[in-house]
Amino acid sequence: MKPIVIIVSAFLLVQGIFAQEREAKIIFLDSTSIKGYGEIKKDKIYFRVDQKSERTEWDSEMVSGIVFEGYGFSEVYEYVPIKNKKNPVLMEVIERGNVSLYKNPTYGYLSNLIINSNPSPNFQMNNDLKTFPNNGLINHNYRKFKETSKLSYTESYYVKRDNENVAINLADRFKKTAPEYFSDCPALLEKIKTKELDVDTIPDIVFYYNDYCNDYFDK
């Protein structure tokens, strides 16, 4: 029997894989703040007031976010309630305005598992079996494998107005969601309709709305 070659691709989410402690300012729920050193891992903030102190863990029930500072730049992260999610998610603030824009980056590894197997057609199922997609079963006793992986990075953009309870993922059903969400700005709707602005330019859509659509509100 010829060896069976099966390729299994798996995307392993690793949020905060590049987490690194940096100078930061943690923001409490009452808007007060303390400077120190912080990092983010899996929607948790780890913070210490100085490098000799023991770091402590913070979440959305205790703080509103964290600001990383240094080299003349700052990165603002806030806990944002999003649709169909029980707890707020820590996301980077990209734009504040009539519509606020948040970025939710996800790091991970895209792994290719190549399995060479030659199982007996009548082998017995036991604890050595592993289930793969489409209910495929491979006997570990009859396989050799190698795994290769590469870093993967994706971005999701969420939008929210001050009077809205949760942020929404604008890329989710973009053709329907975007025109509905920005229905009060005809000029922007035309750009979306003609695909001058699309799902790949979500930040530009929000920038345009905040910069040019205010005229419609003032009329």
Short mmCIF file of C-alpha atoms in Angstrom, two decimals, residues 63-204:
data_model
loop_
_atom_site.label_atom_id
_atom_site.label_comp_id
_atom_site.label_asym_id
_atom_site.label_seq_id
_atom_site.Cartn_x
_atom_site.Cartn_y
_atom_site.Cartn_z
CA VAL A 63 -8.89 49.54 34.88
CA SER A 64 -10.07 51.10 31.64
CA GLY A 65 -6.81 50.66 29.79
CA ILE A 66 -3.12 51.40 29.46
CA VAL A 67 -0.99 53.91 27.55
CA PHE A 68 2.51 52.92 26.38
CA GLU A 69 4.87 55.88 26.12
CA GLY A 70 8.33 56.44 24.74
CA TYR A 71 10.38 57.84 21.86
CA GLY A 72 7.87 60.66 21.41
CA PHE A 73 5.01 58.29 20.61
CA SER A 74 2.19 56.75 22.58
CA GLU A 75 -0.04 53.71 22.07
CA VAL A 76 -3.41 53.73 23.80
CA TYR A 77 -5.21 50.49 24.62
CA GLU A 78 -8.71 50.38 26.07
CA TYR A 79 -11.11 47.70 27.17
CA VAL A 80 -13.92 47.76 24.63
CA PRO A 81 -17.22 45.86 24.91
CA ILE A 82 -17.92 44.09 21.63
CA LYS A 83 -20.90 42.28 20.21
CA ASN A 84 -21.30 38.60 21.15
CA LYS A 85 -18.44 38.74 23.66
CA LYS A 86 -19.01 38.36 27.39
CA ASN A 87 -16.03 40.41 28.56
CA PRO A 88 -14.55 43.60 27.07
CA VAL A 89 -11.54 43.12 24.81
CA LEU A 90 -8.33 45.13 25.15
CA MET A 91 -7.80 46.92 21.83
CA GLU A 92 -5.62 49.70 20.47
CA VAL A 93 -7.34 53.05 19.98
CA ILE A 94 -6.68 54.21 16.41
CA GLU A 95 -9.12 57.12 16.14
CA ARG A 96 -11.42 59.04 18.44
CA GLY A 97 -14.31 61.02 17.02
CA ASN A 98 -17.97 60.77 16.20
CA VAL A 99 -17.00 57.18 15.40
CA SER A 100 -14.11 55.70 17.36
CA LEU A 101 -11.91 53.09 15.69
CA TYR A 102 -10.23 50.22 17.52
CA LYS A 103 -7.73 47.67 16.26
CA ASN A 104 -7.63 44.13 17.60
CA PRO A 105 -4.41 42.44 16.44
CA THR A 106 -3.99 38.68 16.63
CA TYR A 107 -0.64 36.96 16.39
CA GLY A 108 -0.23 33.27 15.81
CA TYR A 109 1.49 30.44 14.03
CA LEU A 110 0.22 28.89 10.82
CA SER A 111 1.35 25.28 11.07
CA ASN A 112 1.50 22.67 8.35
CA LEU A 113 1.52 19.13 9.72
CA ILE A 114 2.61 16.63 7.06
CA ILE A 115 1.77 13.06 7.96
CA ASN A 116 3.02 10.01 6.12
CA SER A 117 1.07 6.97 7.16
CA ASN A 118 0.44 3.45 5.99
CA PRO A 119 -2.14 2.01 8.35
CA SER A 120 -3.51 -1.46 8.08
CA PRO A 121 -7.03 -1.37 6.57
CA ASN A 122 -8.39 -3.31 9.55
CA PHE A 123 -6.52 -1.66 12.46
CA GLN A 124 -8.42 -1.32 15.72
CA MET A 125 -9.37 2.07 17.12
CA ASN A 126 -7.64 2.77 20.42
CA ASN A 127 -6.08 5.58 22.41
CA ASP A 128 -3.36 5.98 19.81
CA LEU A 129 -5.86 7.35 17.31
CA LYS A 130 -6.02 11.03 16.63
CA THR A 131 -9.00 12.75 15.00
CA PHE A 132 -8.40 15.22 12.21
CA PRO A 133 -10.81 17.47 10.27
CA ASN A 134 -13.55 15.69 8.31
CA ASN A 135 -13.52 12.89 10.90
CA GLY A 136 -10.32 11.41 9.50
CA LEU A 137 -8.51 9.01 11.80
CA ILE A 138 -4.80 8.32 11.72
CA ASN A 139 -3.07 5.66 13.81
CA HIS A 140 -0.03 7.16 15.53
CA ASN A 141 1.75 3.80 15.39
CA TYR A 142 1.87 3.97 11.61
CA ARG A 143 2.93 7.53 10.96
CA LYS A 144 5.88 9.81 10.72
CA PHE A 145 5.35 13.51 10.64
CA LYS A 146 7.07 16.82 10.48
CA GLU A 147 5.64 20.20 11.35
CA THR A 148 6.60 23.52 9.88
CA SER A 149 5.20 26.82 11.02
CA LYS A 150 5.42 30.50 10.25
CA LEU A 151 4.29 33.58 12.07
CA SER A 152 0.89 34.94 11.13
CA TYR A 153 -0.64 38.32 11.93
CA THR A 154 -4.18 39.52 11.39
CA GLU A 155 -6.05 42.72 12.27
CA SER A 156 -9.71 43.25 13.04
CA TYR A 157 -11.20 46.73 13.18
CA TYR A 158 -14.09 47.66 15.44
CA VAL A 159 -16.13 50.86 15.44
CA LYS A 160 -18.27 52.46 18.12
CA ARG A 161 -20.15 55.70 18.73
CA ASP A 162 -20.36 57.19 22.21
CA ASN A 163 -24.06 56.42 22.44
CA GLU A 164 -23.60 52.76 21.49
CA ASN A 165 -23.16 50.01 24.07
CA VAL A 166 -20.89 47.73 22.07
CA ALA A 167 -18.39 48.01 19.23
CA ILE A 168 -18.95 46.09 16.02
CA ASN A 169 -16.54 44.43 13.62
CA LEU A 170 -17.00 46.47 10.46
CA ALA A 171 -15.54 43.73 8.27
CA ASP A 172 -18.24 41.30 9.36
CA ARG A 173 -20.66 41.26 6.40
CA PHE A 174 -19.05 44.50 5.23
CA LYS A 175 -21.30 45.05 2.18
CA LYS A 176 -24.33 45.21 4.46
CA THR A 177 -22.82 46.52 7.70
CA ALA A 178 -20.84 49.50 6.38
CA PRO A 179 -23.65 51.18 4.38
CA GLU A 180 -26.02 50.78 7.32
CA TYR A 181 -23.53 52.11 9.86
CA PHE A 182 -22.58 55.18 7.80
CA SER A 183 -25.99 55.78 6.27
CA ASP A 184 -26.00 59.41 7.52
CA CYS A 185 -23.14 60.37 5.19
CA PRO A 186 -24.13 60.18 1.47
CA ALA A 187 -20.67 61.16 0.23
CA LEU A 188 -19.07 58.27 2.10
CA LEU A 189 -21.76 55.86 0.95
CA GLU A 190 -20.90 56.74 -2.66
CA LYS A 191 -17.23 55.96 -2.07
CA ILE A 192 -18.17 52.61 -0.57
CA LYS A 193 -20.59 51.87 -3.40
CA THR A 194 -17.94 52.58 -6.06
CA LYS A 195 -15.36 50.59 -4.04
CA GLU A 196 -13.07 53.59 -3.73
CA LEU A 197 -13.17 52.63 -0.05
CA ASP A 198 -13.74 49.00 0.89
CA VAL A 199 -13.16 46.34 3.52
CA ASP A 200 -9.39 46.66 3.08
CA THR A 201 -9.45 50.39 3.87
CA ILE A 202 -11.58 50.47 7.02
CA PRO A 203 -9.35 53.00 8.82
CA ASP A 204 -9.68 55.38 5.85
#
